[in-house]
PDB file of C-alpha atoms in Angstrom:
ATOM      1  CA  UNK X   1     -62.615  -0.338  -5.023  1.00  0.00           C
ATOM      2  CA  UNK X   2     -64.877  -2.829  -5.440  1.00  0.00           C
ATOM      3  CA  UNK X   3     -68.655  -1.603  -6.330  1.00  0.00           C
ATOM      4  CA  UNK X   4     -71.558  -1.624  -4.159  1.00  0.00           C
ATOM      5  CA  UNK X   5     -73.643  -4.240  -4.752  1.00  0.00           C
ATOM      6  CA  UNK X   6     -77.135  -3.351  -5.714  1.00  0.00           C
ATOM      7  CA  UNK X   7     -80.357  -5.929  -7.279  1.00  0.00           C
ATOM      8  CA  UNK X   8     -80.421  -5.341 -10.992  1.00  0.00           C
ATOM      9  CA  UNK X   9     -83.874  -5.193 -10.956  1.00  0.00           C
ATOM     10  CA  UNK X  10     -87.322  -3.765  -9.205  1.00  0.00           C
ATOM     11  CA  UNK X  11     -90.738  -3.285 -10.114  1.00  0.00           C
ATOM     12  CA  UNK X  12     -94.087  -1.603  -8.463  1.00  0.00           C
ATOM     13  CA  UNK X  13     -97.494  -1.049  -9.516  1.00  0.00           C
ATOM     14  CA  UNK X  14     -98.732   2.526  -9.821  1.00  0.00           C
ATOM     15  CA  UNK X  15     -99.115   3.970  -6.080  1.00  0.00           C
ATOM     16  CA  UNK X  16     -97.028   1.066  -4.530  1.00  0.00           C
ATOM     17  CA  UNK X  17     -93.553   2.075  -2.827  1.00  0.00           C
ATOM     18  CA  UNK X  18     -90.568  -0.435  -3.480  1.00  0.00           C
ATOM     19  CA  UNK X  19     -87.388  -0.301  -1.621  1.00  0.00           C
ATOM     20  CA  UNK X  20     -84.189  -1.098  -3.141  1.00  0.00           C
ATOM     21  CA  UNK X  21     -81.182  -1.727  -1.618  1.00  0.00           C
ATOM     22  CA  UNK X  22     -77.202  -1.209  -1.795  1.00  0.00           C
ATOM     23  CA  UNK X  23     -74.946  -3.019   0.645  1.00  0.00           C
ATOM     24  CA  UNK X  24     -71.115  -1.996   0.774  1.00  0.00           C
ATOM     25  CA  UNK X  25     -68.799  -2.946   3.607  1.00  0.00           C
ATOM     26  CA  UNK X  26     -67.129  -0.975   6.583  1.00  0.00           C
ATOM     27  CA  UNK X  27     -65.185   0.776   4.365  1.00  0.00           C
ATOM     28  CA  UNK X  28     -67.506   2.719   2.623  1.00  0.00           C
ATOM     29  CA  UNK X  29     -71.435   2.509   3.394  1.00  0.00           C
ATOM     30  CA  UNK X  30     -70.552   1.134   7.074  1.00  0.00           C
ATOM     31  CA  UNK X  31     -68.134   4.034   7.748  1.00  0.00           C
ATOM     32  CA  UNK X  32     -69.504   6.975   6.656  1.00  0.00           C
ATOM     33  CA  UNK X  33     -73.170   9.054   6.252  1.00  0.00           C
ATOM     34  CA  UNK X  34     -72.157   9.909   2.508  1.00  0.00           C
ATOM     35  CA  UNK X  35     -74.759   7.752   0.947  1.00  0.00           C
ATOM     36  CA  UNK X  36     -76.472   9.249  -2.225  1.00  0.00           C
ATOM     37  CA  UNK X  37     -78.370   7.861  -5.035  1.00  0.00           C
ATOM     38  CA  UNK X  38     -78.852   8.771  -8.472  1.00  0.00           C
ATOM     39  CA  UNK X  39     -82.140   8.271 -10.888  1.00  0.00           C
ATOM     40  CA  UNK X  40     -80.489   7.973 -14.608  1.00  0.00           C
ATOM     41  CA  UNK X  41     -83.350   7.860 -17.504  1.00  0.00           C
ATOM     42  CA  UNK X  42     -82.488   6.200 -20.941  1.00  0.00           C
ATOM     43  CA  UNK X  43     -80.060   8.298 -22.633  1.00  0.00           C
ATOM     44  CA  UNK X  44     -79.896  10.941 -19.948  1.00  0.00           C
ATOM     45  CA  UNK X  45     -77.332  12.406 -17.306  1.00  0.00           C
ATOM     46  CA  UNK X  46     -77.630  10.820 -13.841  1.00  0.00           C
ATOM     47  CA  UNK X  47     -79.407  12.773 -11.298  1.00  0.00           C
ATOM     48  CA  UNK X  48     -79.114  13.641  -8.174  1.00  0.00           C
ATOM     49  CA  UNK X  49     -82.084  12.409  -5.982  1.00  0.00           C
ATOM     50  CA  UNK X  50     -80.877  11.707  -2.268  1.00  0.00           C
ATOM     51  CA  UNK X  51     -77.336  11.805  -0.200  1.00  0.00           C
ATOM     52  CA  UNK X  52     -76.083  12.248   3.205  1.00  0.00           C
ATOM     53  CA  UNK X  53     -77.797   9.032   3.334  1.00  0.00           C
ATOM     54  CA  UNK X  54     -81.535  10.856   3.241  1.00  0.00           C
ATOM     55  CA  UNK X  55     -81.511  14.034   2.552  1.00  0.00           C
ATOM     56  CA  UNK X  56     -83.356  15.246  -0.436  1.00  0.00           C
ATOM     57  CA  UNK X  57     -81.817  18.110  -2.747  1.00  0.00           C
ATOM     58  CA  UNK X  58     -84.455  20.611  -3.772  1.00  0.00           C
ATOM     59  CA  UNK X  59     -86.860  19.985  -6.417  1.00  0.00           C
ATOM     60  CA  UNK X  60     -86.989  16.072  -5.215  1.00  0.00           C
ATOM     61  CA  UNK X  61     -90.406  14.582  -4.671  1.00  0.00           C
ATOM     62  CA  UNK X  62     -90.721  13.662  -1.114  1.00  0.00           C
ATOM     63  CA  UNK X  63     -91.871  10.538  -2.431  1.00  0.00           C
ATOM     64  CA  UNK X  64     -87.926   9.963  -2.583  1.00  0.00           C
ATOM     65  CA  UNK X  65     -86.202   8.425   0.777  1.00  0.00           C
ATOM     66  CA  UNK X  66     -83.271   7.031   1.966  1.00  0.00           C
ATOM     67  CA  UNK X  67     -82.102   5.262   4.568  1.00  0.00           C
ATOM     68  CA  UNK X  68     -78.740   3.341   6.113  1.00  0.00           C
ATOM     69  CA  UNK X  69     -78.011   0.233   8.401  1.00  0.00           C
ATOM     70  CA  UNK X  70     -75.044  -0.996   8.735  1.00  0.00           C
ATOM     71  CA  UNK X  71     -72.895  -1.755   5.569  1.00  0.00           C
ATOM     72  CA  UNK X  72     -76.601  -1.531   3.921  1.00  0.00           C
ATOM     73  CA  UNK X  73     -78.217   1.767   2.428  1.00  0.00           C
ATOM     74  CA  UNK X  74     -81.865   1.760   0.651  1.00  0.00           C
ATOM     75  CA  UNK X  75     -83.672   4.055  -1.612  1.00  0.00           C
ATOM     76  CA  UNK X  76     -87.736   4.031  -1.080  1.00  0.00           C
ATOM     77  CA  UNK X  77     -89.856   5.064  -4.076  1.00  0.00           C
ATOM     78  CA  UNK X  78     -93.566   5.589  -2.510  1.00  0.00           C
ATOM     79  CA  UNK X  79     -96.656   6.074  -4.467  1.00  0.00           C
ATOM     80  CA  UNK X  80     -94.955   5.223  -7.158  1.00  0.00           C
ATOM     81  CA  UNK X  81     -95.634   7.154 -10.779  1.00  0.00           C
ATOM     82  CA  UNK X  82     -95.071   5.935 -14.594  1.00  0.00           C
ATOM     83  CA  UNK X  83     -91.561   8.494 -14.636  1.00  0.00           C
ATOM     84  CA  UNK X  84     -90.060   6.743 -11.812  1.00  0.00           C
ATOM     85  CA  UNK X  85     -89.110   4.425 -14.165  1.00  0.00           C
ATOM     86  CA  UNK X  86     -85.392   4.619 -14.292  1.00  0.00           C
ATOM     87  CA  UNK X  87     -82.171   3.124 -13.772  1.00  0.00           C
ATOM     88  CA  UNK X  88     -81.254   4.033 -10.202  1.00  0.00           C
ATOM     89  CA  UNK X  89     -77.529   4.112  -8.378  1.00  0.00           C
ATOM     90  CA  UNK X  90     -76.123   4.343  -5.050  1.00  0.00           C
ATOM     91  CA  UNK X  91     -72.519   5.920  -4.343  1.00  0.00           C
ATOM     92  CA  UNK X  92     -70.855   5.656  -1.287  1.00  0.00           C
ATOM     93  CA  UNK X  93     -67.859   7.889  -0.474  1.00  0.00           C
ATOM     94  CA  UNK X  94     -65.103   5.634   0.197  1.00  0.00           C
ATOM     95  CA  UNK X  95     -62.236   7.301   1.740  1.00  0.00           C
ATOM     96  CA  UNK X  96     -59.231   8.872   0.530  1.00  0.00           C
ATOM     97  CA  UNK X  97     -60.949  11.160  -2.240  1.00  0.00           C
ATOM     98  CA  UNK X  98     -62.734   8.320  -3.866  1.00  0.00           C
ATOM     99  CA  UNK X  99     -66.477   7.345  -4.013  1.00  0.00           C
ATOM    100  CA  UNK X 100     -67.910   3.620  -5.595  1.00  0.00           C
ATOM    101  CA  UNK X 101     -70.970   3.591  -7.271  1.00  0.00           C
ATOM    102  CA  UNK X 102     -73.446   0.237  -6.948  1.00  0.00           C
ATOM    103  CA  UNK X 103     -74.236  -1.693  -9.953  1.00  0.00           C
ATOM    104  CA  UNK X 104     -77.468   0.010 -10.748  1.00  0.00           C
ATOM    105  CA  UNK X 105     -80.907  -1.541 -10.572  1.00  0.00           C
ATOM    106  CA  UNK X 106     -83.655  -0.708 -12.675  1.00  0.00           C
ATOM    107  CA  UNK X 107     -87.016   0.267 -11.907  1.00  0.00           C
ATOM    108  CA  UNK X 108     -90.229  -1.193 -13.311  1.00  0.00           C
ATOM    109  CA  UNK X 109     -93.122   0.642 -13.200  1.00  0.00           C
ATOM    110  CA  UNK X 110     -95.933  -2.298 -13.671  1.00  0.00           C
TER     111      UNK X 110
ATOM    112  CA  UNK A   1     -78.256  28.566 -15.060  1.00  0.00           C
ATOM    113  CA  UNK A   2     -75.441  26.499 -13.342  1.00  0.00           C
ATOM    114  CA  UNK A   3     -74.434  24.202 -16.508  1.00  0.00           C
ATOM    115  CA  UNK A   4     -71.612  21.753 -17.065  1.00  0.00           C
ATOM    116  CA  UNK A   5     -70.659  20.941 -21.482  1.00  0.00           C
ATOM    117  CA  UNK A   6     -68.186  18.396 -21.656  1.00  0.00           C
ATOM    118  CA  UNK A   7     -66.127  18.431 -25.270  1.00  0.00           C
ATOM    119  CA  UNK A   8     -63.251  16.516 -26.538  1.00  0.00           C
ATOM    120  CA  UNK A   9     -64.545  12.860 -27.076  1.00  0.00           C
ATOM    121  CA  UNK A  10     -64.224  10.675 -29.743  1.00  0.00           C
ATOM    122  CA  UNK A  11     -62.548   7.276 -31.983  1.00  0.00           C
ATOM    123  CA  UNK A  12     -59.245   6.247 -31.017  1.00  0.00           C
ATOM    124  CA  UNK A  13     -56.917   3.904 -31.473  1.00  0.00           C
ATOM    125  CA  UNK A  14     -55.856   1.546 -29.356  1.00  0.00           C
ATOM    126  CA  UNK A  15     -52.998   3.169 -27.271  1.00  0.00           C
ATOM    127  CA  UNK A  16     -53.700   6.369 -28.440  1.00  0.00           C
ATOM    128  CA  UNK A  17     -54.471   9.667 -26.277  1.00  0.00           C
ATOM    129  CA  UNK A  18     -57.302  11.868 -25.881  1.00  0.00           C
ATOM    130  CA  UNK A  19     -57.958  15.039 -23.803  1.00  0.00           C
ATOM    131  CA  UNK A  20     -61.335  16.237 -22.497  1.00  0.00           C
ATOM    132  CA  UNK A  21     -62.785  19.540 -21.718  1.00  0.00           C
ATOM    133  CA  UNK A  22     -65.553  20.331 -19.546  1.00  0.00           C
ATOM    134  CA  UNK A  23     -66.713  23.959 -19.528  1.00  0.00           C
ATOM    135  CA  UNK A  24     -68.717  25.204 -16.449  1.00  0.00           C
ATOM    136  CA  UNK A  25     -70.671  28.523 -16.484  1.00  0.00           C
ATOM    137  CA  UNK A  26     -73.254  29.970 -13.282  1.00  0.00           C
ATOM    138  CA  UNK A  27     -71.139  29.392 -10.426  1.00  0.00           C
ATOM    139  CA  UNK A  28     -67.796  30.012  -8.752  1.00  0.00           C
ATOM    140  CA  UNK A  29     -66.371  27.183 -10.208  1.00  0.00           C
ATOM    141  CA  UNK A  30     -63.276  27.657  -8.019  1.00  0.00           C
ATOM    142  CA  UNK A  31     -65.250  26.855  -5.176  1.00  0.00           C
ATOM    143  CA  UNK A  32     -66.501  23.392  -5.920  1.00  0.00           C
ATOM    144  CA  UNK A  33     -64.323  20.250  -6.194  1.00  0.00           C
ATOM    145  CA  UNK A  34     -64.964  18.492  -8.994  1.00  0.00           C
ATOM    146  CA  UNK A  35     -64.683  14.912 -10.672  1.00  0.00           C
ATOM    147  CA  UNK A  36     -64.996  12.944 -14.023  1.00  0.00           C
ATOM    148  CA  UNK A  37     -67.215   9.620 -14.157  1.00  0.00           C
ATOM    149  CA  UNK A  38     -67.603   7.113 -17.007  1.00  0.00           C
ATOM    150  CA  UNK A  39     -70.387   4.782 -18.318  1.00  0.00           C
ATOM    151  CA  UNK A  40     -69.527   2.177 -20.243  1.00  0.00           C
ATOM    152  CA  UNK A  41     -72.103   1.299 -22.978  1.00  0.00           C
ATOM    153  CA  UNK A  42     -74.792  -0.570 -21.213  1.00  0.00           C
ATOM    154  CA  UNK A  43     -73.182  -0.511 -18.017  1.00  0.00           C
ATOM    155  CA  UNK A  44     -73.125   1.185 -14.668  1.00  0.00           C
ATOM    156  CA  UNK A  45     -71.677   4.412 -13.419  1.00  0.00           C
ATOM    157  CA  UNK A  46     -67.381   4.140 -12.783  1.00  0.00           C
ATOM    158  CA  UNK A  47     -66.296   7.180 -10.497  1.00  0.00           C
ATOM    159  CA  UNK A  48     -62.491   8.047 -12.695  1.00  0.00           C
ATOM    160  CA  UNK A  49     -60.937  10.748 -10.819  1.00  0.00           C
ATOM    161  CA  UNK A  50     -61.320  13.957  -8.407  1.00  0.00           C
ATOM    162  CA  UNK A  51     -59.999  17.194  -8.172  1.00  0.00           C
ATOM    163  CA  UNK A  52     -59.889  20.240  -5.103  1.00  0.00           C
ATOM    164  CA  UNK A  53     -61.565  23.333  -6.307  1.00  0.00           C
ATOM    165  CA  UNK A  54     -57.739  24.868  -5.955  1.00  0.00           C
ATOM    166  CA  UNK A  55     -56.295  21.578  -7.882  1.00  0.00           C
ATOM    167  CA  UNK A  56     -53.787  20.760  -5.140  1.00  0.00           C
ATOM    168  CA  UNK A  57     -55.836  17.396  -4.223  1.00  0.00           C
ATOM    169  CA  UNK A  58     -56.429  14.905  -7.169  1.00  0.00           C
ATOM    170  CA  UNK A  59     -56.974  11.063  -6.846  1.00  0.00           C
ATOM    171  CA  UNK A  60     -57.986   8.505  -9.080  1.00  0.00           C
ATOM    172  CA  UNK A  61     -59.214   4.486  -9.624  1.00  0.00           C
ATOM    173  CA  UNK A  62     -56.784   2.480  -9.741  1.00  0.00           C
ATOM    174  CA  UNK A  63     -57.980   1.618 -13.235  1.00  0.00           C
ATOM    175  CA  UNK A  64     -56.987   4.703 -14.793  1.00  0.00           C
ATOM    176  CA  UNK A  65     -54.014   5.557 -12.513  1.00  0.00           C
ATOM    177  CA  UNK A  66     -50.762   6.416 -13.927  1.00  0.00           C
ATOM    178  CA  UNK A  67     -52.747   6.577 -17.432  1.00  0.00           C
ATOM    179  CA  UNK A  68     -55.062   9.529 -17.054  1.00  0.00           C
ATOM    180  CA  UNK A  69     -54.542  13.291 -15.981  1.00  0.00           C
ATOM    181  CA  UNK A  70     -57.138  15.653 -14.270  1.00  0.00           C
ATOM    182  CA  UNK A  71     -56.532  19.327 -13.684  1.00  0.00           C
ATOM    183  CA  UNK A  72     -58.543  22.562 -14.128  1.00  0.00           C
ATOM    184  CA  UNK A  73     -58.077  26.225 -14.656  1.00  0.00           C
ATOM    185  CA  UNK A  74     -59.796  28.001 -12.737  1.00  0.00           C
ATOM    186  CA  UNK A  75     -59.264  31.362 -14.718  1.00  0.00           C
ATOM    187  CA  UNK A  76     -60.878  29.502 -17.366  1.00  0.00           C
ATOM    188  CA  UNK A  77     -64.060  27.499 -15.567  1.00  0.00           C
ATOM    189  CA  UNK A  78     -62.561  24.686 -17.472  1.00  0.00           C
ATOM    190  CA  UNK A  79     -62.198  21.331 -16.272  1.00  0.00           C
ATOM    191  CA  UNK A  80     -59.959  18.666 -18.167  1.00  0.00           C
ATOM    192  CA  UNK A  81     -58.944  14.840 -18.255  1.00  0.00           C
ATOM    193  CA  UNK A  82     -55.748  13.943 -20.219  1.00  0.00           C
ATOM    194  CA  UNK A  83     -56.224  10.199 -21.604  1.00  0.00           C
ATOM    195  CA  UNK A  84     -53.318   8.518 -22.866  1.00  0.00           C
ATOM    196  CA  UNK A  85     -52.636   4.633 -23.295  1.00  0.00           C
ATOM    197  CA  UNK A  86     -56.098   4.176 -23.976  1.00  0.00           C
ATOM    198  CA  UNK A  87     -57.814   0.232 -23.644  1.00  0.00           C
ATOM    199  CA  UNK A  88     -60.583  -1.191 -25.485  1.00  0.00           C
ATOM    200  CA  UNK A  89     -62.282  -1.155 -21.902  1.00  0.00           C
ATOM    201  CA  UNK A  90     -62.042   2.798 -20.972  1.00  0.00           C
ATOM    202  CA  UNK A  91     -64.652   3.302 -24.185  1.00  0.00           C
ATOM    203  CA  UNK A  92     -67.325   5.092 -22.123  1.00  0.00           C
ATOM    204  CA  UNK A  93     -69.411   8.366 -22.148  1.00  0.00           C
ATOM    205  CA  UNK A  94     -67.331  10.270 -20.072  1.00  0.00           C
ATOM    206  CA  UNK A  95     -69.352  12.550 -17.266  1.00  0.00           C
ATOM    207  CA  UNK A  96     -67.889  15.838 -16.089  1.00  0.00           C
ATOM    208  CA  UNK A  97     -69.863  16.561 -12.447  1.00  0.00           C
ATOM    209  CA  UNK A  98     -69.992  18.435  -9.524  1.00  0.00           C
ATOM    210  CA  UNK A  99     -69.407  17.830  -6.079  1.00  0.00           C
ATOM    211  CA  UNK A 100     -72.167  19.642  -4.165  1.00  0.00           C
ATOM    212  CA  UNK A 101     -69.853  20.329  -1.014  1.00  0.00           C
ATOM    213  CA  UNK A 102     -71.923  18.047   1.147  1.00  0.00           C
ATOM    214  CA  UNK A 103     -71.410  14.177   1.594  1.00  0.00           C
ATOM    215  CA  UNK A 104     -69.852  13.768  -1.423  1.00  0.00           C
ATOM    216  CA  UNK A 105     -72.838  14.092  -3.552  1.00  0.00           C
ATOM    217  CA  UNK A 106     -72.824  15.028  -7.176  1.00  0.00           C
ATOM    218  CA  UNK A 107     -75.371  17.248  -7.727  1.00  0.00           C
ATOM    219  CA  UNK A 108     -74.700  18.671 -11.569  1.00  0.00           C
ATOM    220  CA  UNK A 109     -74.087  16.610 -14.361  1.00  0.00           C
ATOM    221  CA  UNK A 110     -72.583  17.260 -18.023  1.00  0.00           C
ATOM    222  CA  UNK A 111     -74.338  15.489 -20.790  1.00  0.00           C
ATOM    223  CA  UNK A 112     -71.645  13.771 -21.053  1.00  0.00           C
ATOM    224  CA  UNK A 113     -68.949  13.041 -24.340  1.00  0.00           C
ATOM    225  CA  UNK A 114     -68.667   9.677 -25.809  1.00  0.00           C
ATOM    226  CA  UNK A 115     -65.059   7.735 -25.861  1.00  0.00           C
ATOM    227  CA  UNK A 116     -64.444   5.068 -28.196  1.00  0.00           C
ATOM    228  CA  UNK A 117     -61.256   3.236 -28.252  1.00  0.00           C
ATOM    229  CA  UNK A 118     -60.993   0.796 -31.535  1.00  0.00           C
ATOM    230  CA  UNK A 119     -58.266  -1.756 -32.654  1.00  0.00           C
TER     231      UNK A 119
END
């Protein structure tokens, strides 16, 4: 269960979009559409923002986006805004009952 | 309002045990599978074990396997995660969370209860 590997960091001025990515293998991100990411503030509860790859729970700005090639899945922030800023994690479901997070990367808003 | 309160966490010592509680309230909580995840301090998110909304599937990482315990009572809403042979490295805030019965997405969150394991 090795975890999905994810940059630590991104940043974006105000209004930019930035894309970050999370690449896994062909056991996880490559073999399956259960892709979701998570937006975690400082000292809060992760929170759901996309899965099934890009699908957007309600209540998520559609300013949120996802998308999946290959072993690689990516989360695109556009127009971004000063609350964006957040840690941010993909999960992949990885067979068998289990799911792997990425590292995290976190999100600079310039 | 659909809400998950984790309880339970704490110091202790090296080896010791611990058992966590995670009460769920504004849903049929007997209907949604559910799992525990951990955050280390500083660190990313660790996925630590699963269970079916009936309890007859359960799975954990390998990190925790053979050490920890996940079950539920359904009767209850209550959701819980024996601990025992605890390491220096499971100190964590430990997440209860909800599987939103599509993709394997976990769509509520508990606040989470802090672990700490000491020598």
């Amino acid at each position: 269960q090795s975890a999905l590997t994810q940059p630590p960091s991104a940043s974006g001025s105000p209004g930019q979009s930035v894309t970050i990515s999370c690449t896994g293998t062909s056991s996880d991100v490559g073999a399956y559409n259960y892709v979701s990411w998570y937006q975690q503030h400082p000292g809060k509860a992760p929170k759901l923002m996309i899965y099934e790859v890009s699908e957007r729970p309600s209540g998520v700005p559609d300013r949120f986006s996802g998308s999946k090639s290959g072993n690689t899945a990516s989360l695109t922030v556009s127009g971004l805004q000063a609350e964006d800023e957040a840690d941010y994690y993909c999960c992949s479901y990885a067979g068998s009952k289990k799911v792997v997070f990425g590292g995290g990367t976190k999100l600079t808003v310039l | 309002e659909v809400q998950l309160v984790e309880s339970g966490g704490g110091l202790v010592q090296l080896g010791g045990s611990l058992r966590l509680f995670c009460a769920a309230s504004g849903f049929t909580f007997s209907s949604y599978e559910m799992n525990w995840v951990r955050q280390a301090p500083g660190k990313g998110l660790e996925w630590v074990s699963y269970i079916s909304g009936s309890g007859s599937n359960i799975d954990y990482a390998d990190s925790v396997k053979g050490r920890f315990t996940i079950s539920r009572d359904n009767a209850k809403n209550s959701l819980y995660l024996q601990m025992n042979s605890l390491r220096a490295e499971d100190t964590a805030v430990y997440y209860c969370v909800r599987d939103m019965g599509r993709g394997w997405a976990l769509d509520i969150w508990g606040q989470g209860t802090m672990v700490t394991v000491s020598s």
